[in-house]
mmCIF file of C-alpha atoms in Angstrom:
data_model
loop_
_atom_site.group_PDB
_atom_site.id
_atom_site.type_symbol
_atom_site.label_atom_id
_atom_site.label_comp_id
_atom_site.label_asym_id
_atom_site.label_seq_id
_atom_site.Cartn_x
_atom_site.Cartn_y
_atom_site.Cartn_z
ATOM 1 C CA UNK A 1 202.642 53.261 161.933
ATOM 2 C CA UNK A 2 205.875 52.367 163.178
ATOM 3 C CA UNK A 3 205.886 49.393 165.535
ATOM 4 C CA UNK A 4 207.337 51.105 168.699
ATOM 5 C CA UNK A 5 204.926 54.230 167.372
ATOM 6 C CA UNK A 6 201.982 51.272 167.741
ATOM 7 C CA UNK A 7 202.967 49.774 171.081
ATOM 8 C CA UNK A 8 203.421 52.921 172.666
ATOM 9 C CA UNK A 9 199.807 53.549 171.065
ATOM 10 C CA UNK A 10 198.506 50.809 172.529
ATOM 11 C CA UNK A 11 199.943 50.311 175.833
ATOM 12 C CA UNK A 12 198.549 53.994 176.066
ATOM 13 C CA UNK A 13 194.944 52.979 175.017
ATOM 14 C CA UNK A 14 194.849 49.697 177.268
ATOM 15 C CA UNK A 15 196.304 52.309 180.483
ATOM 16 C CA UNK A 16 193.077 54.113 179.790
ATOM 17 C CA UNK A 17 190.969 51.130 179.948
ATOM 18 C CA UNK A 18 192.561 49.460 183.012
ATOM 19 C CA UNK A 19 191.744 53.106 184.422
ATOM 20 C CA UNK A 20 188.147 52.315 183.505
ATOM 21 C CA UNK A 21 188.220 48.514 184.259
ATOM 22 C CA UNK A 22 187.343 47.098 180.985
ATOM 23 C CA UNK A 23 188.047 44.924 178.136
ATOM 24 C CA UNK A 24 188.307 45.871 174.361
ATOM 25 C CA UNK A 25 188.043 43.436 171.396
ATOM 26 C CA UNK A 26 190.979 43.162 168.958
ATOM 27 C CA UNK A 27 188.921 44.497 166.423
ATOM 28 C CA UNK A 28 187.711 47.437 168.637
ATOM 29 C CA UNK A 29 191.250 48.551 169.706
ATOM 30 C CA UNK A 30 192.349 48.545 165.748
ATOM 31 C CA UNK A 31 189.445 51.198 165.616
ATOM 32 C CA UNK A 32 190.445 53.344 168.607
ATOM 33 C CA UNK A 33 194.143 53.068 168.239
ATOM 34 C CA UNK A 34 193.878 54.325 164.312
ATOM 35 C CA UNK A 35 195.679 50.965 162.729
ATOM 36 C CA UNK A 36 195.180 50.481 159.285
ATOM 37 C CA UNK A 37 193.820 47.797 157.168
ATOM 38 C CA UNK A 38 195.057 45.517 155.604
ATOM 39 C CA UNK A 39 196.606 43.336 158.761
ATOM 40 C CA UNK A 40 195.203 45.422 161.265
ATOM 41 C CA UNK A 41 194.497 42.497 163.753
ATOM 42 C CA UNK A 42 197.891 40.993 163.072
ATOM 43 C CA UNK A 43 199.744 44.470 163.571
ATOM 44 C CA UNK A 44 198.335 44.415 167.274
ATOM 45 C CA UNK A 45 198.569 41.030 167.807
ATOM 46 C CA UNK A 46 202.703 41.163 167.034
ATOM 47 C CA UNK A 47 202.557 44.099 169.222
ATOM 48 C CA UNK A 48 200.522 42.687 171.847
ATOM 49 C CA UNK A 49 203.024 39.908 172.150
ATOM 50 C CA UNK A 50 205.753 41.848 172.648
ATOM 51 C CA UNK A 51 203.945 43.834 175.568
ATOM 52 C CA UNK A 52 203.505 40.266 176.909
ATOM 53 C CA UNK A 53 207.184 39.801 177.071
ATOM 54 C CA UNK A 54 207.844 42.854 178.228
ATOM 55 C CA UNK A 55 205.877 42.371 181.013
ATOM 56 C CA UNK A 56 206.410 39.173 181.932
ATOM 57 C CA UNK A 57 210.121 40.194 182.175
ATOM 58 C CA UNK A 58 209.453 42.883 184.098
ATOM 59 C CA UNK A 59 207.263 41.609 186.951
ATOM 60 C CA UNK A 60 204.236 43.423 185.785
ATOM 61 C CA UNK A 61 200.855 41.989 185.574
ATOM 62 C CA UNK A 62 199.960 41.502 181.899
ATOM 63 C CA UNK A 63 198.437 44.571 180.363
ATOM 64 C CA UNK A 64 197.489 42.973 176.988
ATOM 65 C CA UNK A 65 194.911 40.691 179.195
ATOM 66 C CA UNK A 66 192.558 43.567 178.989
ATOM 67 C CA UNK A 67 192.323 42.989 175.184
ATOM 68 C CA UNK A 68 189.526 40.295 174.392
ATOM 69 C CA UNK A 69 188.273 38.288 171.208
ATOM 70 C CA UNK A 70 184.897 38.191 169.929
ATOM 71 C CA UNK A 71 185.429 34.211 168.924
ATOM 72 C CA UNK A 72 185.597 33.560 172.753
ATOM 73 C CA UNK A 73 183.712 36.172 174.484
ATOM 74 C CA UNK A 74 185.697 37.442 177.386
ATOM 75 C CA UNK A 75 188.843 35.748 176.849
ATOM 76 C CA UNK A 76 191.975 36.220 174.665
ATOM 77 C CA UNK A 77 192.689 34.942 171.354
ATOM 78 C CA UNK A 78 194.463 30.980 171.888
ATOM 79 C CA UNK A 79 197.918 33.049 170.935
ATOM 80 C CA UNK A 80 197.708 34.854 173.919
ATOM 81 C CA UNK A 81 197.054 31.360 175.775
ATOM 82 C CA UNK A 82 200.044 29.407 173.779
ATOM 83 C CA UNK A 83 202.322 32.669 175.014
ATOM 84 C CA UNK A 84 202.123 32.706 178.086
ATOM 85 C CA UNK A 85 202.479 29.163 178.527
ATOM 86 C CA UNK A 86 205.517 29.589 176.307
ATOM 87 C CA UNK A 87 206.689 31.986 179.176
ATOM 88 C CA UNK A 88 206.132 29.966 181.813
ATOM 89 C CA UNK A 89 202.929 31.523 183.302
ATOM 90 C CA UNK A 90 200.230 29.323 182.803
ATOM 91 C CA UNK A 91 199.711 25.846 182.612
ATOM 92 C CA UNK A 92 196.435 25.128 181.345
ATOM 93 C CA UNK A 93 193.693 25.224 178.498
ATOM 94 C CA UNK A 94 192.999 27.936 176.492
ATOM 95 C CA UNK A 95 188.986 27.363 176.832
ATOM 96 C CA UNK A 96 187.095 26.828 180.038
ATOM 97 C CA UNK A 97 186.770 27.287 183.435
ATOM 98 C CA UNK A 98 190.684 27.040 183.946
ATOM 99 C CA UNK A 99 191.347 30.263 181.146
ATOM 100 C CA UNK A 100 188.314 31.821 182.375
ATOM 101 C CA UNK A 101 189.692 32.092 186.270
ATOM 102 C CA UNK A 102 193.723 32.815 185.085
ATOM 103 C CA UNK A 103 192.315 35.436 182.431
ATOM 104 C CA UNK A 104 189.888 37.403 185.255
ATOM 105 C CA UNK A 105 192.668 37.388 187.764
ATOM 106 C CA UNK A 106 195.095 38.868 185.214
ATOM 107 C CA UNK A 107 192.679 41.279 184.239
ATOM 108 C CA UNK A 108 192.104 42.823 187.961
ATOM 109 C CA UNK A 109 196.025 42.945 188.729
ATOM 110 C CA UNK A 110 196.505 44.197 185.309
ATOM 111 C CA UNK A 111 193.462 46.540 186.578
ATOM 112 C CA UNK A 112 195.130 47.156 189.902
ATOM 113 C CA UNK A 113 198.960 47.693 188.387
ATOM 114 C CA UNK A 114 198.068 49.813 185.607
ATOM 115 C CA UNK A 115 195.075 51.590 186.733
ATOM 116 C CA UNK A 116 196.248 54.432 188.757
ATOM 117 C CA UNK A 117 193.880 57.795 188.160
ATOM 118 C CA UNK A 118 190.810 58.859 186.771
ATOM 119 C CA UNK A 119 188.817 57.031 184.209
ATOM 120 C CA UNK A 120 188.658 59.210 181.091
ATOM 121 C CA UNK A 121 186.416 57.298 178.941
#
């Protein structure tokens, strides 16, 4: 898939979920999105990033928030951590309390910004 064919894909997907107020694992959104193996994770991971900078630059709460590993339940992969630090966004770990209250309030604005209509799923 082409990478603007995959973000488009994905920002898509993680609309639906923000409609719906939940998370999806890497893994699961390789599944539901249709991106094939081999480098599936890293496909959406480059892609993810980029929807982080888009965002960022935009104003927009981070949609890519809603997407969660399975190595730290509930939370991003440390990328996503190292990132937005990068951007200036957060200044903190990418374990613990700290990640754990930055990452739930991104989720609920991302929630709030993107989550306009009826859940689907």
């Amino acid at each position: 898939m082409p990478r603007d064919g995959l973000n488009t894909s994905l920002r898509e997907t993680l609309m639906g979920l923000a409609r719906c107020r939940r998370t999806i694992t890497y893994r699961d959104l390789a599944i539901v999105a249709n991106v094939p193996s081999p480098c599936a994770i890293h496909s959406i991971t480059v892609a993810l990033e980029q929807m982080i900078r888009e965002d960022a630059a935009a104003g927009r709460p981070l949609l890519a928030a809603l997407v969660v590993s399975r190595s730290q339940p509930g939370l991003p992969g440390k990328g996503f951590f190292q990132l937005i630090s990068e951007l200036g966004l957060y200044d903190g770990p990418d374990h613990g309390t700290a990640a754990i209250e930055y990452h739930q309030e991104e989720v609920e604005m991302a929630c709030a910004y993107w989550g306009e209509g009826d859940c689907l799923l």
